[in-house]
PDB file of C-alpha atoms in Angstrom:
ATOM      1  CA  UNK A  30      13.399  28.648  17.089  1.00 92.00           C
ATOM      2  CA  UNK A  31      10.558  25.872  17.195  1.00 95.00           C
ATOM      3  CA  UNK A  32       7.599  27.343  18.070  1.00 94.00           C
ATOM      4  CA  UNK A  33       6.728  24.781  21.158  1.00 96.00           C
ATOM      5  CA  UNK A  34       3.149  24.432  19.972  1.00 97.00           C
ATOM      6  CA  UNK A  35       4.284  24.015  16.873  1.00 97.00           C
ATOM      7  CA  UNK A  36       6.404  20.864  18.094  1.00 98.00           C
ATOM      8  CA  UNK A  37       4.111  19.671  20.451  1.00 98.00           C
ATOM      9  CA  UNK A  38       1.539  19.839  17.000  1.00 97.00           C
ATOM     10  CA  UNK A  39       4.019  17.396  14.972  1.00 98.00           C
ATOM     11  CA  UNK A  40       5.571  15.397  17.377  1.00 98.00           C
ATOM     12  CA  UNK A  41       1.135  14.666  18.569  1.00 97.00           C
ATOM     13  CA  UNK A  42       1.392  13.775  15.125  1.00 97.00           C
ATOM     14  CA  UNK A  43       4.718  11.166  15.104  1.00 97.00           C
ATOM     15  CA  UNK A  44       2.937   9.784  18.323  1.00 96.00           C
ATOM     16  CA  UNK A  45      -0.481   9.003  16.163  1.00 94.00           C
ATOM     17  CA  UNK A  46       0.720   8.166  12.893  1.00 95.00           C
ATOM     18  CA  UNK A  47       3.698   5.692  13.908  1.00 93.00           C
ATOM     19  CA  UNK A  48       1.554   4.129  16.593  1.00 92.00           C
ATOM     20  CA  UNK A  49       3.375   4.985  19.496  1.00 94.00           C
ATOM     21  CA  UNK A  50       1.832   4.139  23.013  1.00 91.00           C
ATOM     22  CA  UNK A  51       3.434   5.322  25.974  1.00 91.00           C
ATOM     23  CA  UNK A  52       2.129   3.287  28.743  1.00 91.00           C
ATOM     24  CA  UNK A  53       2.607   2.908  32.800  1.00 85.00           C
ATOM     25  CA  UNK A  54       3.577  -0.477  33.074  1.00 84.00           C
ATOM     26  CA  UNK A  55       2.851  -3.784  31.505  1.00 83.00           C
ATOM     27  CA  UNK A  56       0.151  -4.384  33.858  1.00 87.00           C
ATOM     28  CA  UNK A  57      -1.096  -0.950  33.084  1.00 84.00           C
ATOM     29  CA  UNK A  58      -1.582  -0.230  29.763  1.00 76.00           C
ATOM     30  CA  UNK A  59      -3.981   3.185  30.022  1.00 79.00           C
ATOM     31  CA  UNK A  60      -2.409   5.034  27.154  1.00 71.00           C
ATOM     32  CA  UNK A  61      -1.973   9.380  27.788  1.00 80.00           C
ATOM     33  CA  UNK A  62      -3.290  11.334  24.887  1.00 89.00           C
ATOM     34  CA  UNK A  63      -0.453  12.258  22.854  1.00 93.00           C
ATOM     35  CA  UNK A  64      -0.621  15.932  23.155  1.00 93.00           C
ATOM     36  CA  UNK A  65      -0.687  15.594  26.926  1.00 92.00           C
ATOM     37  CA  UNK A  66       2.453  13.871  27.065  1.00 93.00           C
ATOM     38  CA  UNK A  67       4.625  15.977  24.997  1.00 96.00           C
ATOM     39  CA  UNK A  68       3.117  19.135  27.917  1.00 97.00           C
ATOM     40  CA  UNK A  69       6.589  20.952  28.382  1.00 98.00           C
ATOM     41  CA  UNK A  70       6.357  19.636  32.276  1.00 97.00           C
ATOM     42  CA  UNK A  71       5.642  16.880  31.399  1.00 96.00           C
ATOM     43  CA  UNK A  72       7.797  14.057  29.007  1.00 96.00           C
ATOM     44  CA  UNK A  73       8.478  16.408  26.622  1.00 97.00           C
ATOM     45  CA  UNK A  74      12.014  18.034  27.997  1.00 96.00           C
ATOM     46  CA  UNK A  75      13.079  13.752  28.759  1.00 95.00           C
ATOM     47  CA  UNK A  76      11.828  13.059  24.865  1.00 97.00           C
ATOM     48  CA  UNK A  77      13.804  16.333  23.589  1.00 97.00           C
ATOM     49  CA  UNK A  78      17.174  15.466  25.163  1.00 95.00           C
ATOM     50  CA  UNK A  79      17.361  11.735  23.499  1.00 96.00           C
ATOM     51  CA  UNK A  80      16.509  13.194  20.483  1.00 96.00           C
ATOM     52  CA  UNK A  81      19.725  15.461  20.870  1.00 95.00           C
ATOM     53  CA  UNK A  82      21.442  12.942  21.980  1.00 94.00           C
ATOM     54  CA  UNK A  83      20.735  10.844  18.956  1.00 94.00           C
ATOM     55  CA  UNK A  84      21.735  12.895  17.322  1.00 94.00           C
ATOM     56  CA  UNK A  85      25.244  14.170  18.798  1.00 92.00           C
ATOM     57  CA  UNK A  86      25.929  10.236  18.193  1.00 91.00           C
ATOM     58  CA  UNK A  87      25.247  10.587  14.632  1.00 90.00           C
ATOM     59  CA  UNK A  88      27.194  14.226  14.207  1.00 89.00           C
ATOM     60  CA  UNK A  89      29.445  14.871  16.618  1.00 85.00           C
ATOM     61  CA  UNK A  90      28.697  17.976  19.517  1.00 76.00           C
ATOM     62  CA  UNK A  91      26.118  19.508  17.492  1.00 82.00           C
ATOM     63  CA  UNK A  92      23.257  20.627  19.840  1.00 89.00           C
ATOM     64  CA  UNK A  93      19.778  21.242  19.315  1.00 95.00           C
ATOM     65  CA  UNK A  94      20.073  24.439  22.269  1.00 94.00           C
ATOM     66  CA  UNK A  95      17.692  23.353  24.530  1.00 95.00           C
ATOM     67  CA  UNK A  96      16.138  26.129  26.728  1.00 95.00           C
ATOM     68  CA  UNK A  97      15.632  23.349  29.434  1.00 95.00           C
ATOM     69  CA  UNK A  98      15.066  24.390  33.147  1.00 95.00           C
ATOM     70  CA  UNK A  99      13.993  22.680  36.964  1.00 95.00           C
ATOM     71  CA  UNK A 100      10.592  22.528  37.958  1.00 96.00           C
ATOM     72  CA  UNK A 101       9.004  21.431  40.829  1.00 96.00           C
ATOM     73  CA  UNK A 102       6.065  20.536  39.543  1.00 96.00           C
ATOM     74  CA  UNK A 103       7.220  19.217  36.436  1.00 95.00           C
ATOM     75  CA  UNK A 104       6.347  15.110  36.277  1.00 91.00           C
ATOM     76  CA  UNK A 105      10.637  15.314  35.591  1.00 90.00           C
ATOM     77  CA  UNK A 106      11.908  18.030  37.419  1.00 93.00           C
ATOM     78  CA  UNK A 107      12.118  19.920  34.168  1.00 94.00           C
ATOM     79  CA  UNK A 108      10.053  22.448  31.721  1.00 97.00           C
ATOM     80  CA  UNK A 109      11.290  22.526  28.161  1.00 97.00           C
ATOM     81  CA  UNK A 110      10.965  25.884  27.170  1.00 96.00           C
ATOM     82  CA  UNK A 111      12.789  26.132  23.876  1.00 95.00           C
ATOM     83  CA  UNK A 112      14.694  24.981  21.001  1.00 96.00           C
ATOM     84  CA  UNK A 113      16.855  27.074  19.511  1.00 95.00           C
ATOM     85  CA  UNK A 114      18.999  25.551  17.070  1.00 93.00           C
ATOM     86  CA  UNK A 115      16.960  22.776  15.226  1.00 95.00           C
ATOM     87  CA  UNK A 116      14.880  22.516  12.556  1.00 96.00           C
ATOM     88  CA  UNK A 117      11.731  20.552  12.937  1.00 97.00           C
ATOM     89  CA  UNK A 118      12.530  18.065  10.478  1.00 97.00           C
ATOM     90  CA  UNK A 119      15.793  17.269  12.359  1.00 96.00           C
ATOM     91  CA  UNK A 120      14.177  16.988  16.094  1.00 97.00           C
ATOM     92  CA  UNK A 121      10.913  14.614  14.855  1.00 97.00           C
ATOM     93  CA  UNK A 122      13.440  12.207  12.513  1.00 97.00           C
ATOM     94  CA  UNK A 123      15.499  11.716  16.158  1.00 97.00           C
ATOM     95  CA  UNK A 124      12.895  11.481  18.486  1.00 98.00           C
ATOM     96  CA  UNK A 125      11.207   8.843  16.371  1.00 98.00           C
ATOM     97  CA  UNK A 126      14.529   7.094  16.006  1.00 96.00           C
ATOM     98  CA  UNK A 127      14.772   7.075  19.600  1.00 96.00           C
ATOM     99  CA  UNK A 128      10.696   5.920  19.992  1.00 97.00           C
ATOM    100  CA  UNK A 129      11.869   3.306  17.903  1.00 96.00           C
ATOM    101  CA  UNK A 130      14.868   1.789  20.322  1.00 94.00           C
ATOM    102  CA  UNK A 131      12.196   1.769  22.953  1.00 96.00           C
ATOM    103  CA  UNK A 132       8.776   0.398  20.947  1.00 96.00           C
ATOM    104  CA  UNK A 133       7.928  -3.537  21.191  1.00 94.00           C
ATOM    105  CA  UNK A 134       6.770  -4.547  17.750  1.00 94.00           C
ATOM    106  CA  UNK A 135       3.433  -2.916  18.493  1.00 92.00           C
ATOM    107  CA  UNK A 136       4.848  -0.187  19.969  1.00 93.00           C
ATOM    108  CA  UNK A 137       3.545   0.306  23.001  1.00 92.00           C
ATOM    109  CA  UNK A 138       6.837   1.781  25.328  1.00 93.00           C
ATOM    110  CA  UNK A 139       6.428   0.931  28.854  1.00 92.00           C
ATOM    111  CA  UNK A 140       7.741   4.481  30.952  1.00 90.00           C
ATOM    112  CA  UNK A 141      10.299   2.664  32.859  1.00 90.00           C
ATOM    113  CA  UNK A 142      11.801   1.342  29.756  1.00 93.00           C
ATOM    114  CA  UNK A 143      11.730   4.261  28.095  1.00 93.00           C
ATOM    115  CA  UNK A 144      13.850   6.146  31.781  1.00 90.00           C
ATOM    116  CA  UNK A 145      15.953   2.962  31.156  1.00 91.00           C
ATOM    117  CA  UNK A 146      17.154   3.958  27.941  1.00 92.00           C
ATOM    118  CA  UNK A 147      17.395   8.136  28.881  1.00 91.00           C
ATOM    119  CA  UNK A 148      19.136   7.252  31.810  1.00 89.00           C
ATOM    120  CA  UNK A 149      21.615   5.416  29.488  1.00 90.00           C
ATOM    121  CA  UNK A 150      21.453   7.784  26.683  1.00 87.00           C
ATOM    122  CA  UNK A 151      21.509  11.251  28.549  1.00 84.00           C
ATOM    123  CA  UNK A 152      24.458  11.285  31.283  1.00 74.00           C
ATOM    124  CA  UNK A 153      25.205  14.634  30.164  1.00 58.00           C
ATOM    125  CA  UNK A 154      23.674  17.617  31.002  1.00 56.00           C
ATOM    126  CA  UNK A 155      21.271  19.006  28.992  1.00 52.00           C
ATOM    127  CA  UNK A 156      22.549  21.552  26.617  1.00 53.00           C
ATOM    128  CA  UNK A 157      21.939  24.867  26.735  1.00 55.00           C
ATOM    129  CA  UNK A 158      21.876  27.754  24.119  1.00 53.00           C
ATOM    130  CA  UNK A 159      24.526  30.736  24.874  1.00 49.00           C
ATOM    131  CA  UNK A 160      23.592  34.522  25.818  1.00 50.00           C
ATOM    132  CA  UNK A 161      23.119  36.164  23.092  1.00 42.00           C
TER     133      UNK A 161
END
């Protein structure tokens, strides 16, 4: 299992080093800090679902074992609790590939573009780890 803080640190580094900037809209270019975006109750569950679907499209029905639960107070209505069955390196690579598909040439990602891509990519429910 990947510790959530380690996952957030690695993804924040990806956003900063790859110069991705997620903004509300084309007219409101306020960029959020990577750590705020990557909170377990913000965009982290969405990005992990998108990364998982990117991987599944290439590797078949292999899931990351995401532990995502509904949360009425979360930005997208979901909270990520754990990634059980994927190495951190694979998660980062798949997240990068997902972000590349929605970013413009300057690394700008509009929130509504990300949402449309997520809705297209993630038609099926999130994988859940098997009970032990």
